[in-house]
PDB file of C-alpha atoms and ligand atoms in Angstrom:
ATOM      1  CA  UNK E   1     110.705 235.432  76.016  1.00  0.00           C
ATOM      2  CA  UNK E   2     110.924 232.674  78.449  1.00  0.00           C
ATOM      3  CA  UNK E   3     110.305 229.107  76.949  1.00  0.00           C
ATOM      4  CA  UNK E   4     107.164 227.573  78.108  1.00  0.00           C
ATOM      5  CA  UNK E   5     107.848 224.658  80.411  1.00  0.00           C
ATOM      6  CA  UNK E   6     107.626 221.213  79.342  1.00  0.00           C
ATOM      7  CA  UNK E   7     103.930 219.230  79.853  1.00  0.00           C
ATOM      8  CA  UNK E   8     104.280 217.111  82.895  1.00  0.00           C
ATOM      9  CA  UNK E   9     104.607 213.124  82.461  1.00  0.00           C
ATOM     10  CA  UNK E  10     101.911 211.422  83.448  1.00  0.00           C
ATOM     11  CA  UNK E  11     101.252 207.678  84.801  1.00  0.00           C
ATOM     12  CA  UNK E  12      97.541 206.755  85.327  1.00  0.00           C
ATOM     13  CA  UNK E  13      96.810 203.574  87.092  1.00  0.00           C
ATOM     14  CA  UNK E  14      93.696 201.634  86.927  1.00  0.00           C
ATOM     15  CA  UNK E  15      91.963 198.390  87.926  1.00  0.00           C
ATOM     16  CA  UNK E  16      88.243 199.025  86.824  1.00  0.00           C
ATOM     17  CA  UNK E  17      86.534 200.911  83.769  1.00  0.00           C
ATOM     18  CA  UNK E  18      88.482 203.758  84.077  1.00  0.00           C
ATOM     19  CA  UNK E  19      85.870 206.624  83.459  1.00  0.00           C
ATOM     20  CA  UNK E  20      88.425 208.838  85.301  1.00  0.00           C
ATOM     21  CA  UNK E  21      91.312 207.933  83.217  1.00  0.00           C
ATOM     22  CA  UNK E  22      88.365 208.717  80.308  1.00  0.00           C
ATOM     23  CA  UNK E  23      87.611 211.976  81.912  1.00  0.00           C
ATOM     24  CA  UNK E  24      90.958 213.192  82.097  1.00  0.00           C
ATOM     25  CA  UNK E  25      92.501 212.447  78.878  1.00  0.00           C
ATOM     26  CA  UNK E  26      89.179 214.271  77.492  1.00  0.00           C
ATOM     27  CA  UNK E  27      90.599 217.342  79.969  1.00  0.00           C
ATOM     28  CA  UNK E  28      93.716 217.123  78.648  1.00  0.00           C
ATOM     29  CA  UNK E  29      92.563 217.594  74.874  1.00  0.00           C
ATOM     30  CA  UNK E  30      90.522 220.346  75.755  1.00  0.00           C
ATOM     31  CA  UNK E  31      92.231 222.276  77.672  1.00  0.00           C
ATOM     32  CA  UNK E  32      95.952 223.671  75.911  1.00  0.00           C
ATOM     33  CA  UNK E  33      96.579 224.886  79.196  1.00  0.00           C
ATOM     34  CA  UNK E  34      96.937 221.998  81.023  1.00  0.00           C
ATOM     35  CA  UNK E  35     100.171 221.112  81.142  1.00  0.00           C
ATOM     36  CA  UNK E  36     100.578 217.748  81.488  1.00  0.00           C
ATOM     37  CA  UNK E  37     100.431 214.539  78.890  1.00  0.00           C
ATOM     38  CA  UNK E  38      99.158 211.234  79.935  1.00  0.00           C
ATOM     39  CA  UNK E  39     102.373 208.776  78.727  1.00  0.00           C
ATOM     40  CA  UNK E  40     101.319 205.605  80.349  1.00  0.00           C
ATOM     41  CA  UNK E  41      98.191 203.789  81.735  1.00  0.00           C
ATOM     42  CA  UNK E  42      99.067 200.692  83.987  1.00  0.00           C
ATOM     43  CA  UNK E  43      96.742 198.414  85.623  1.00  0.00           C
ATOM     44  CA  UNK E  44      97.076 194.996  88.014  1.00  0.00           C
ATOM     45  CA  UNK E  45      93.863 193.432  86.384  1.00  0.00           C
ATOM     46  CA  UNK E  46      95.104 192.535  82.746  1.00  0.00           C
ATOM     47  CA  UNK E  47      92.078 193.083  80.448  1.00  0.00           C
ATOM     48  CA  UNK E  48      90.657 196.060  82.786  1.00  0.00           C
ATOM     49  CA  UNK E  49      88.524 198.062  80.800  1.00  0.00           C
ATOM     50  CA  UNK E  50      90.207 201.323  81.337  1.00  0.00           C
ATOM     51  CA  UNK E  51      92.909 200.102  78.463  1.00  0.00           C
ATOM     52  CA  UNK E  52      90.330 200.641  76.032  1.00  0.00           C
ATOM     53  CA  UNK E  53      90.908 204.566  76.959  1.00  0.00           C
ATOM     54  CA  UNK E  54      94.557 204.338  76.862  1.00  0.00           C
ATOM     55  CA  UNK E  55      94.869 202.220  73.362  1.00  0.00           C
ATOM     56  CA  UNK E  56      91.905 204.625  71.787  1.00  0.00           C
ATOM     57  CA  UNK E  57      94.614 207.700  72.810  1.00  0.00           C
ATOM     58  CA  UNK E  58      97.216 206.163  71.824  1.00  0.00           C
ATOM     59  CA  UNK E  59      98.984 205.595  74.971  1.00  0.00           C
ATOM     60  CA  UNK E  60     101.171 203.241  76.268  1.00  0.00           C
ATOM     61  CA  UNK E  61      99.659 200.796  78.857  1.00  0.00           C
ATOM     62  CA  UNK E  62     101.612 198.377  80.962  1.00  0.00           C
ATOM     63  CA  UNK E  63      99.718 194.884  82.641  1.00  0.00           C
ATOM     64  CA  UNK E  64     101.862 193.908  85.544  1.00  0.00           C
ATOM     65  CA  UNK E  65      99.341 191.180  87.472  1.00  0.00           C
ATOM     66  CA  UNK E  66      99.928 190.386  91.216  1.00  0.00           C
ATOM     67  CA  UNK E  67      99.366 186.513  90.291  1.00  0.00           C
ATOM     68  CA  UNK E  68     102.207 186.291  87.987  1.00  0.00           C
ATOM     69  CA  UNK E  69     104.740 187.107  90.874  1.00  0.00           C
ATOM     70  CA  UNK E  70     106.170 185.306  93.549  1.00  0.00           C
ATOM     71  CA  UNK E  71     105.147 188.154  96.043  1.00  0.00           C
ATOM     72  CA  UNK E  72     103.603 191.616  96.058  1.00  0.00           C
ATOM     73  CA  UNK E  73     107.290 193.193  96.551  1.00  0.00           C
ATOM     74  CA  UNK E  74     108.070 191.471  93.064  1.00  0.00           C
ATOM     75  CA  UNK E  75     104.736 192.322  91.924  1.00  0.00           C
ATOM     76  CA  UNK E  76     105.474 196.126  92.753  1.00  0.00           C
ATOM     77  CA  UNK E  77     109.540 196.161  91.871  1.00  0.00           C
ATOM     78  CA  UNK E  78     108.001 194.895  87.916  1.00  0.00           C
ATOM     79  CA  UNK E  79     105.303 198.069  87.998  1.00  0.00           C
ATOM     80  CA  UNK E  80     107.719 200.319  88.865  1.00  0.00           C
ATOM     81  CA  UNK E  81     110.090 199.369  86.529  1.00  0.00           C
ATOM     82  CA  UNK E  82     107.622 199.258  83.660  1.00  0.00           C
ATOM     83  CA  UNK E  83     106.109 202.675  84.531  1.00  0.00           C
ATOM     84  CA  UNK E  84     109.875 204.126  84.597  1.00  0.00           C
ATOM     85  CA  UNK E  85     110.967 203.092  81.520  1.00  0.00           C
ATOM     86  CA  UNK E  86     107.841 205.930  80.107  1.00  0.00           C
ATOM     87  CA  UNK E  87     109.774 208.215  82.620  1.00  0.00           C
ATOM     88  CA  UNK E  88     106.584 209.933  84.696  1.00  0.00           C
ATOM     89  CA  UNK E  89     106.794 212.901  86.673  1.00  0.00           C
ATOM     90  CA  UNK E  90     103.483 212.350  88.549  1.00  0.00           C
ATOM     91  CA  UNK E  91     101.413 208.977  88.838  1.00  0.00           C
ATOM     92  CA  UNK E  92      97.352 209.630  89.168  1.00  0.00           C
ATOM     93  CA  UNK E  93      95.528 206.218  90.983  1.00  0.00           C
ATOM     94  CA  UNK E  94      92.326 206.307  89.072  1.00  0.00           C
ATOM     95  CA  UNK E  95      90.207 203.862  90.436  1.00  0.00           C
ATOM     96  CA  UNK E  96      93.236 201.768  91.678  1.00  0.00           C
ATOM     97  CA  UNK E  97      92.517 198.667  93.650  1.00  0.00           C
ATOM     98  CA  UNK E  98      95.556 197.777  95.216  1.00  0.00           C
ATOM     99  CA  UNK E  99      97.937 199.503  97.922  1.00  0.00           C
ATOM    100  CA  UNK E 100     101.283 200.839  97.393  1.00  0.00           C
ATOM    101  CA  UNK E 101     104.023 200.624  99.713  1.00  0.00           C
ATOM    102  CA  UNK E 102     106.498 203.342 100.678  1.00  0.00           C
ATOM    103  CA  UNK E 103     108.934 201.890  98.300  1.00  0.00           C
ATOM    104  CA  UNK E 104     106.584 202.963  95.167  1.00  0.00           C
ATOM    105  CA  UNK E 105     105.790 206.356  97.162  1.00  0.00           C
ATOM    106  CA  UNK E 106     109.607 206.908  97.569  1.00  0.00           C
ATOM    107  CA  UNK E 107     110.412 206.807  93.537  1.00  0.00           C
ATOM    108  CA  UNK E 108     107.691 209.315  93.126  1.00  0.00           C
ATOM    109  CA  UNK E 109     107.788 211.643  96.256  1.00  0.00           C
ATOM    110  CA  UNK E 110     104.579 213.713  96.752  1.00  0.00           C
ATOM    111  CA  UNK E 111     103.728 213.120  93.323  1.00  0.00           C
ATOM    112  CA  UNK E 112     101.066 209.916  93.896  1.00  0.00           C
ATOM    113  CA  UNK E 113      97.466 211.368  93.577  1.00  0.00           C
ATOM    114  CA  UNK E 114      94.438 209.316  94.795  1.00  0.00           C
ATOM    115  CA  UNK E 115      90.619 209.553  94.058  1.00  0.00           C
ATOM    116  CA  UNK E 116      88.775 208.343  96.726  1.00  0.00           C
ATOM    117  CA  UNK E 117      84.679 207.793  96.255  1.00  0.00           C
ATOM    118  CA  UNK E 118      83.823 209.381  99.833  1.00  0.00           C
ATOM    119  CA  UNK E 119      84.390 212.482 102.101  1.00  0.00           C
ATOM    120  CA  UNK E 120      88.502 211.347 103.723  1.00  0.00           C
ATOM    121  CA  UNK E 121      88.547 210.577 107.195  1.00  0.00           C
ATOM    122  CA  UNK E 122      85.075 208.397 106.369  1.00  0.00           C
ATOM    123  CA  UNK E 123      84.759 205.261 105.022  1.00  0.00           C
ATOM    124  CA  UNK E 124      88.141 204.453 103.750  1.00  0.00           C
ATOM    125  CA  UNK E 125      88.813 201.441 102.082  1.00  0.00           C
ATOM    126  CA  UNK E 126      87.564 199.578  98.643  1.00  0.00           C
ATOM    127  CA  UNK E 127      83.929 199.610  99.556  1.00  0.00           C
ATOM    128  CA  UNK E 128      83.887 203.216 100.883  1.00  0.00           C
ATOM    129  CA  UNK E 129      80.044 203.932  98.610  1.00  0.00           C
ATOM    130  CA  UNK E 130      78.394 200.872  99.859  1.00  0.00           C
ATOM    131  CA  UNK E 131      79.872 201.472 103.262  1.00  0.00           C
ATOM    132  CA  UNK E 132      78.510 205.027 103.405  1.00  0.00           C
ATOM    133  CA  UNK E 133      74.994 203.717 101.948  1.00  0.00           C
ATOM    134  CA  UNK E 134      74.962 200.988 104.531  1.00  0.00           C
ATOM    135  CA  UNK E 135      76.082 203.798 107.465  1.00  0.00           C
ATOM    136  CA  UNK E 136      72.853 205.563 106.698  1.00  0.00           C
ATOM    137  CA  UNK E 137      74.920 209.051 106.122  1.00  0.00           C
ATOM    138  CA  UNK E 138      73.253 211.771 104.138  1.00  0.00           C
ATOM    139  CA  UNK E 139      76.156 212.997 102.402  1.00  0.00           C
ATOM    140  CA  UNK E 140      79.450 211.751 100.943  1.00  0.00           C
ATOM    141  CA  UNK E 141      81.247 212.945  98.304  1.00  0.00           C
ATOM    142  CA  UNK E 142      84.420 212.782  96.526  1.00  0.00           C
ATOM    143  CA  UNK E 143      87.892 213.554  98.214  1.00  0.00           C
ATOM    144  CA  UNK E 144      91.263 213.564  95.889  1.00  0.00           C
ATOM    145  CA  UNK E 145      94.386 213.528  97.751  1.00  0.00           C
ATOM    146  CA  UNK E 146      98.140 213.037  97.736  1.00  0.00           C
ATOM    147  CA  UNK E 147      99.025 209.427  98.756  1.00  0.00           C
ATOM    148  CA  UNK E 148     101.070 207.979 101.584  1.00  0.00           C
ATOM    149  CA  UNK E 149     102.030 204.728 103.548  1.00  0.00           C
ATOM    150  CA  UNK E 150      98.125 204.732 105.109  1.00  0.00           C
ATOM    151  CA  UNK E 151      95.266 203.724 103.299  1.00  0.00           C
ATOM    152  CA  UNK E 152      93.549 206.724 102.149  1.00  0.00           C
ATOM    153  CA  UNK E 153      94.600 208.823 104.033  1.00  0.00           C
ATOM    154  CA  UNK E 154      97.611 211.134 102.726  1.00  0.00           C
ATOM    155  CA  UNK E 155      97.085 215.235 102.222  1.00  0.00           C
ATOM    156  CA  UNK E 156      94.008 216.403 100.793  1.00  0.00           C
ATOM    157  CA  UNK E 157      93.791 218.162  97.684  1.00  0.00           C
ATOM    158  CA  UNK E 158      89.720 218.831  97.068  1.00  0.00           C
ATOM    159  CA  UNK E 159      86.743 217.503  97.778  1.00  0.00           C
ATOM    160  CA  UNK E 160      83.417 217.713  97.122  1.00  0.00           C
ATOM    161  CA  UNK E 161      79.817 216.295  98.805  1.00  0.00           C
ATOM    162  CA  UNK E 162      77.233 214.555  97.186  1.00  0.00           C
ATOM    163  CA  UNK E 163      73.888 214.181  98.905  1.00  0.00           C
ATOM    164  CA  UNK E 164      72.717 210.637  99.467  1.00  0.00           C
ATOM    165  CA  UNK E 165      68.834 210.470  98.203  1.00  0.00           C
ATOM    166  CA  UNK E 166      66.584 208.235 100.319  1.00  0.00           C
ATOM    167  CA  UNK E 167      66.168 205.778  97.440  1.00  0.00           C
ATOM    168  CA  UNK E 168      70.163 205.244  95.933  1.00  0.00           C
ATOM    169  CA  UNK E 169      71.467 202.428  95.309  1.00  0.00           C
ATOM    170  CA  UNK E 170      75.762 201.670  95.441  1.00  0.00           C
ATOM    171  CA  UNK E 171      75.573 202.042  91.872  1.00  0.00           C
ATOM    172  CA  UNK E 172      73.278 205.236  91.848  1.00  0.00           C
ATOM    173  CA  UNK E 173      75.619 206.699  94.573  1.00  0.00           C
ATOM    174  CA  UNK E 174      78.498 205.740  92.563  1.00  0.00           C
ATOM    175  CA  UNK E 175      77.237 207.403  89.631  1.00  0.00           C
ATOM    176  CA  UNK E 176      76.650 210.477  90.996  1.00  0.00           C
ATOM    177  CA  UNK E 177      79.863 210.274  92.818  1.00  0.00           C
ATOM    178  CA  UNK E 178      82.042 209.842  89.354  1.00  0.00           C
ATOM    179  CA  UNK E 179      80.447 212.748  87.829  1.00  0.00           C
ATOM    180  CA  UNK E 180      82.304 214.804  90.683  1.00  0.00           C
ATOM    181  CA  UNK E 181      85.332 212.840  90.655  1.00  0.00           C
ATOM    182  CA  UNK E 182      85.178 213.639  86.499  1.00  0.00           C
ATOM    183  CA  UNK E 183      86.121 217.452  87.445  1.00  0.00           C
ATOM    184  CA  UNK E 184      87.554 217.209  90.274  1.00  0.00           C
ATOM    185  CA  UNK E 185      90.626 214.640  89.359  1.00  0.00           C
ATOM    186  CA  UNK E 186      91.393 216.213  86.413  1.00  0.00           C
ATOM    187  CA  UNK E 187      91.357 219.613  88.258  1.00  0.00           C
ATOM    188  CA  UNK E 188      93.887 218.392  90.817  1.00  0.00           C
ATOM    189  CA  UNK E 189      96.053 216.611  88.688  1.00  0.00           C
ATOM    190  CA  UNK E 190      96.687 219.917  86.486  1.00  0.00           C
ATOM    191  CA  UNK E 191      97.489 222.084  89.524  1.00  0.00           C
ATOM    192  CA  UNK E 192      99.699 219.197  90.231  1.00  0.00           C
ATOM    193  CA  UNK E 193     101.379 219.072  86.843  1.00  0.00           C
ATOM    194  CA  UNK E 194     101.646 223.199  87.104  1.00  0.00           C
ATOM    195  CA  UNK E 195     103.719 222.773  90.421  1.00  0.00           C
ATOM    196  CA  UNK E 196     100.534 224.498  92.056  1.00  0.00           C
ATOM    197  CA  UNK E 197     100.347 222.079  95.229  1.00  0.00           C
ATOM    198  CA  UNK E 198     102.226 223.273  97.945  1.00  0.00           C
ATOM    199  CA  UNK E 199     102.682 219.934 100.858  1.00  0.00           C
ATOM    200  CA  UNK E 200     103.236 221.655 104.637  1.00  0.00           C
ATOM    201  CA  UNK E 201     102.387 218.400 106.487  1.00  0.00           C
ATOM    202  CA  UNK E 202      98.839 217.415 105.841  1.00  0.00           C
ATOM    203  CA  UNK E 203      97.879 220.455 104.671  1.00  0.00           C
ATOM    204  CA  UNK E 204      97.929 221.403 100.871  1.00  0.00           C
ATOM    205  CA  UNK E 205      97.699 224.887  99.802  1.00  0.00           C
ATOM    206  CA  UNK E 206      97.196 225.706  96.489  1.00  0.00           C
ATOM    207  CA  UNK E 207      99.564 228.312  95.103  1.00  0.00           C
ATOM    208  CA  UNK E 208      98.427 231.301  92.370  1.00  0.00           C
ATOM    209  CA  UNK E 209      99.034 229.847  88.524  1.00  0.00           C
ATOM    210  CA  UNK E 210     102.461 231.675  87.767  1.00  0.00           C
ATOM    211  CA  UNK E 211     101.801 234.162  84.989  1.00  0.00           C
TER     212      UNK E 211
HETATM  213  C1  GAR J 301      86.217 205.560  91.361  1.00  0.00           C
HETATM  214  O1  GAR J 301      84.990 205.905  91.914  1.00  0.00           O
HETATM  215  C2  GAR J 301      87.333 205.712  92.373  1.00  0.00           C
HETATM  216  O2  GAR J 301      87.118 206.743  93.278  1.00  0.00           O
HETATM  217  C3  GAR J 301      87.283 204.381  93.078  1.00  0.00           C
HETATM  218  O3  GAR J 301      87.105 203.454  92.039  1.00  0.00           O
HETATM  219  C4  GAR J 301      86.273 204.060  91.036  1.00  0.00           C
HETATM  220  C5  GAR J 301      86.911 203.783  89.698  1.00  0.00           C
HETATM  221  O4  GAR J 301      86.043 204.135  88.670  1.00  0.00           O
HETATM  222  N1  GAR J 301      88.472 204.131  93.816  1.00  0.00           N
HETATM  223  C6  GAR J 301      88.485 203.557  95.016  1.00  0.00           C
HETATM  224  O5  GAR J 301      87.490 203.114  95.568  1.00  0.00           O
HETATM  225  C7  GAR J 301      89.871 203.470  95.655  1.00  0.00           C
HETATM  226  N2  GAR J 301      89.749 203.227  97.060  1.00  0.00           N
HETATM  227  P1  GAR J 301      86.517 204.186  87.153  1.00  0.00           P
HETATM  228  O6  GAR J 301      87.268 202.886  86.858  1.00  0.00           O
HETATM  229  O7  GAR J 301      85.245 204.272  86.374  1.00  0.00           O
HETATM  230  O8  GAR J 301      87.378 205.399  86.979  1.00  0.00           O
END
Protein backbone atom coordinates (compact mmCIF):
# COMPACT_ATOMS: atom_id res chain seq x y z
CA UNK A 1 0.00 0.00 0.00
CA UNK A 2 1.46 3.19 -1.12
CA UNK A 3 1.89 5.88 1.70
CA UNK A 4 -0.36 8.77 1.31
CA UNK A 5 1.57 11.87 0.36
CA UNK A 6 2.38 14.48 2.73
CA UNK A 7 -0.32 17.70 3.12
CA UNK A 8 1.13 20.53 1.19
CA UNK A 9 2.73 23.64 3.19
CA UNK A 10 0.92 26.44 3.01
CA UNK A 11 1.76 30.38 3.29
CA UNK A 12 -1.32 32.71 3.23
CA UNK A 13 -0.69 36.36 2.91
CA UNK A 14 -2.95 39.07 3.89
CA UNK A 15 -3.34 42.84 4.31
CA UNK A 16 -7.17 43.24 5.11
CA UNK A 17 -9.81 41.09 7.17
CA UNK A 18 -8.91 38.08 5.71
CA UNK A 19 -12.40 36.36 5.16
CA UNK A 20 -10.52 34.25 2.55
CA UNK A 21 -7.80 33.17 4.78
CA UNK A 22 -11.20 32.47 7.17
CA UNK A 23 -12.79 30.58 4.40
CA UNK A 24 -10.06 28.40 3.69
CA UNK A 25 -8.80 27.25 6.91
CA UNK A 26 -12.70 26.38 7.49
CA UNK A 27 -12.08 24.19 3.97
CA UNK A 28 -9.28 22.75 5.22
CA UNK A 29 -11.02 21.33 8.50
CA UNK A 30 -13.74 20.07 6.61
CA UNK A 31 -12.54 18.53 4.06
CA UNK A 32 -9.78 15.32 5.05
CA UNK A 33 -9.17 15.31 1.55
CA UNK A 34 -7.61 18.33 1.03
CA UNK A 35 -4.28 17.96 1.24
CA UNK A 36 -2.72 20.80 2.27
CA UNK A 37 -2.12 22.59 5.94
CA UNK A 38 -2.05 26.27 6.34
CA UNK A 39 1.61 26.73 8.39
CA UNK A 40 1.92 30.42 8.20
CA UNK A 41 -0.19 33.63 7.71
CA UNK A 42 1.97 36.81 6.88
CA UNK A 43 0.80 40.21 6.34
CA UNK A 44 2.58 43.90 5.52
CA UNK A 45 -0.10 45.78 7.69
CA UNK A 46 0.87 44.71 11.36
CA UNK A 47 -2.44 44.47 13.29
CA UNK A 48 -4.46 43.34 9.97
CA UNK A 49 -7.39 41.66 11.01
CA UNK A 50 -6.85 38.48 9.18
CA UNK A 51 -4.31 37.44 12.26
CA UNK A 52 -7.22 37.00 14.31
CA UNK A 53 -7.88 33.80 11.87
CA UNK A 54 -4.42 32.63 12.00
CA UNK A 55 -3.88 32.99 16.05
CA UNK A 56 -7.67 31.42 16.56
CA UNK A 57 -6.05 28.21 14.35
CA UNK A 58 -3.23 28.20 15.83
CA UNK A 59 -0.97 29.24 13.16
CA UNK A 60 2.03 30.94 12.89
CA UNK A 61 1.80 34.55 11.52
CA UNK A 62 4.72 36.70 10.55
CA UNK A 63 4.36 41.00 10.45
CA UNK A 64 7.08 42.15 8.15
CA UNK A 65 5.91 46.12 7.52
CA UNK A 66 7.23 48.01 4.41
CA UNK A 67 7.89 51.15 6.83
CA UNK A 68 10.30 49.43 8.98
CA UNK A 69 12.77 48.92 5.98
CA UNK A 70 15.07 50.94 4.23
CA UNK A 71 13.49 49.84 0.82
CA UNK A 72 10.89 47.47 -0.57
CA UNK A 73 13.85 44.97 -1.71
CA UNK A 74 14.69 44.83 2.16
CA UNK A 75 11.15 44.88 2.91
CA UNK A 76 10.66 41.69 0.61
CA UNK A 77 14.32 39.85 1.34
CA UNK A 78 12.78 39.98 5.49
CA UNK A 79 9.21 38.29 4.18
CA UNK A 80 10.81 35.83 2.44
CA UNK A 81 13.03 34.89 4.93
CA UNK A 82 10.38 34.79 7.64
CA UNK A 83 7.93 32.77 5.48
CA UNK A 84 10.96 30.19 4.78
CA UNK A 85 11.92 29.50 8.00
CA UNK A 86 7.85 27.69 8.19
CA UNK A 87 9.22 26.00 4.94
CA UNK A 88 5.95 26.48 2.40
CA UNK A 89 5.40 24.64 -0.61
CA UNK A 90 2.76 27.02 -2.06
CA UNK A 91 2.01 30.75 -0.93
CA UNK A 92 -1.95 31.80 -1.44
CA UNK A 93 -2.25 36.05 -1.70
CA UNK A 94 -5.52 36.41 0.06
CA UNK A 95 -6.49 39.78 -0.17
CA UNK A 96 -2.79 40.93 -0.51
CA UNK A 97 -2.15 44.58 -1.05
CA UNK A 98 1.19 44.83 -2.17
CA UNK A 99 3.19 43.53 -5.37
CA UNK A 100 5.79 40.97 -5.48
CA UNK A 101 8.72 41.04 -7.55
CA UNK A 102 10.24 38.20 -9.57
CA UNK A 103 12.68 37.65 -6.84
CA UNK A 104 9.71 36.39 -4.37
CA UNK A 105 8.09 34.56 -7.55
CA UNK A 106 11.51 32.86 -8.20
CA UNK A 107 11.76 31.12 -4.49
CA UNK A 108 8.32 29.81 -5.08
CA UNK A 109 8.04 28.99 -8.89
CA UNK A 110 4.42 28.58 -10.13
CA UNK A 111 3.37 28.09 -6.74
CA UNK A 112 2.05 32.00 -5.93
CA UNK A 113 -1.84 31.96 -6.18
CA UNK A 114 -3.80 35.27 -6.42
CA UNK A 115 -7.54 36.17 -5.78
CA UNK A 116 -8.49 38.89 -7.71
CA UNK A 117 -12.18 40.66 -7.00
CA UNK A 118 -13.04 40.98 -10.90
CA UNK A 119 -13.25 39.00 -14.24
CA UNK A 120 -8.82 39.09 -15.32
CA UNK A 121 -8.05 41.05 -18.19
CA UNK A 122 -10.66 43.85 -16.50
CA UNK A 123 -10.08 46.12 -14.00
CA UNK A 124 -6.82 45.10 -12.56
CA UNK A 125 -5.40 46.78 -9.83
CA UNK A 126 -6.40 47.51 -5.91
CA UNK A 127 -9.67 49.15 -6.71
CA UNK A 128 -10.75 46.60 -9.38
CA UNK A 129 -14.88 46.53 -7.53
CA UNK A 130 -15.21 50.20 -7.42
CA UNK A 131 -13.58 50.45 -10.79
CA UNK A 132 -16.03 47.98 -12.34
CA UNK A 133 -19.06 49.82 -10.43
CA UNK A 134 -17.82 53.13 -11.69
CA UNK A 135 -17.34 51.45 -15.52
CA UNK A 136 -21.04 50.83 -15.49
CA UNK A 137 -20.37 46.89 -16.39
CA UNK A 138 -23.11 44.43 -15.65
CA UNK A 139 -21.06 41.67 -14.60
CA UNK A 140 -17.76 40.98 -12.81
CA UNK A 141 -16.85 38.31 -10.90
CA UNK A 142 -14.07 36.62 -9.26
CA UNK A 143 -10.87 35.34 -11.16
CA UNK A 144 -8.05 33.22 -9.09
CA UNK A 145 -4.88 32.83 -10.82
CA UNK A 146 -1.22 31.87 -10.66
CA UNK A 147 0.96 35.01 -10.15
CA UNK A 148 3.74 36.57 -12.19
CA UNK A 149 6.00 39.74 -12.69
CA UNK A 150 2.57 41.75 -14.06
CA UNK A 151 0.00 42.96 -11.96
CA UNK A 152 -2.77 40.59 -12.09
CA UNK A 153 -2.25 39.14 -14.68
CA UNK A 154 -0.40 35.58 -14.45
CA UNK A 155 -2.34 32.10 -15.64
CA UNK A 156 -5.79 31.68 -14.76
CA UNK A 157 -7.01 29.08 -12.62
CA UNK A 158 -11.11 29.75 -12.27
CA UNK A 159 -13.34 32.23 -12.34
CA UNK A 160 -16.60 33.02 -11.77
CA UNK A 161 -19.24 36.17 -12.69
CA UNK A 162 -21.28 37.97 -10.47
CA UNK A 163 -24.04 40.16 -11.84
CA UNK A 164 -23.86 43.81 -10.91
CA UNK A 165 -27.59 44.89 -9.63
CA UNK A 166 -28.64 48.41 -10.64
CA UNK A 167 -28.59 49.55 -7.01
CA UNK A 168 -24.89 47.98 -5.47
CA UNK A 169 -22.80 49.67 -3.78
CA UNK A 170 -18.53 48.80 -3.66
CA UNK A 171 -19.31 47.20 -0.54
CA UNK A 172 -22.53 45.30 -1.77
CA UNK A 173 -20.48 44.25 -4.89
CA UNK A 174 -17.74 43.25 -2.70
CA UNK A 175 -19.87 41.18 -0.67
CA UNK A 176 -21.28 39.30 -3.15
CA UNK A 177 -17.97 39.00 -4.79
CA UNK A 178 -16.26 37.25 -1.47
CA UNK A 179 -18.93 34.78 -1.23
CA UNK A 180 -17.51 33.44 -4.69
CA UNK A 181 -14.03 34.00 -3.92
CA UNK A 182 -15.00 31.80 -0.44
CA UNK A 183 -15.29 28.57 -2.85
CA UNK A 184 -13.49 29.33 -5.37
CA UNK A 185 -9.88 30.06 -3.54
CA UNK A 186 -10.10 27.32 -1.49
CA UNK A 187 -11.03 25.14 -4.54
CA UNK A 188 -7.92 26.23 -6.43
CA UNK A 189 -5.59 26.15 -3.80
CA UNK A 190 -6.41 22.27 -3.12
CA UNK A 191 -5.98 21.29 -6.79
CA UNK A 192 -2.86 23.21 -6.30
CA UNK A 193 -1.70 21.42 -3.18
CA UNK A 194 -2.81 17.91 -5.08
CA UNK A 195 -0.29 18.78 -7.98
CA UNK A 196 -3.62 19.10 -10.12
CA UNK A 197 -2.55 22.43 -12.05
CA UNK A 198 -0.84 21.76 -15.04
CA UNK A 199 1.10 25.55 -16.37
CA UNK A 200 1.54 25.32 -20.53
CA UNK A 201 2.10 29.10 -20.89
CA UNK A 202 -0.96 30.98 -19.85
CA UNK A 203 -3.04 28.30 -20.00
CA UNK A 204 -3.82 26.03 -16.90
CA UNK A 205 -5.36 22.74 -17.33
CA UNK A 206 -6.55 20.97 -14.62
CA UNK A 207 -5.41 17.37 -14.43
CA UNK A 208 -7.84 14.20 -13.12
CA UNK A 209 -7.30 13.75 -9.03
CA UNK A 210 -4.83 10.66 -9.12
CA UNK A 211 -6.66 7.73 -7.57
C1 LIG B 1 -10.65 40.14 -1.64
O1 LIG B 1 -11.84 40.50 -2.27
C2 LIG B 1 -9.53 39.99 -2.65
O2 LIG B 1 -9.96 39.54 -3.89
C3 LIG B 1 -9.03 41.41 -2.75
O3 LIG B 1 -9.02 41.87 -1.43
C4 LIG B 1 -10.14 41.27 -0.74
C5 LIG B 1 -9.63 40.77 0.58
O4 LIG B 1 -10.69 40.39 1.40
N1 LIG B 1 -7.74 41.47 -3.35
C6 LIG B 1 -7.37 42.41 -4.21
O5 LIG B 1 -8.08 43.36 -4.52
C7 LIG B 1 -5.97 42.22 -4.78
N2 LIG B 1 -5.81 43.01 -5.97
P1 LIG B 1 -10.47 39.60 2.76
O6 LIG B 1 -9.37 40.32 3.54
O7 LIG B 1 -11.79 39.69 3.45
O8 LIG B 1 -10.11 38.19 2.41
Amino acid sequence: MSEAPRPARLAVLVSGTGTNLAALLAAIDEDPAFGAEVVVVGTDRPGAGGLDHARAADVATVEVALADHVDRRAWEDELIARLAEHEPDVVVLAGFMRLLSGTFLARWPDRVINTHPSLLPAFRGASAVGDALAYGVKVTGSTVHLVDEEVDHGPIIAQRAVEVRDDDTEASLHERIKAIEHELLPRCVKLLSRGQVAVEGRHVRILEASK
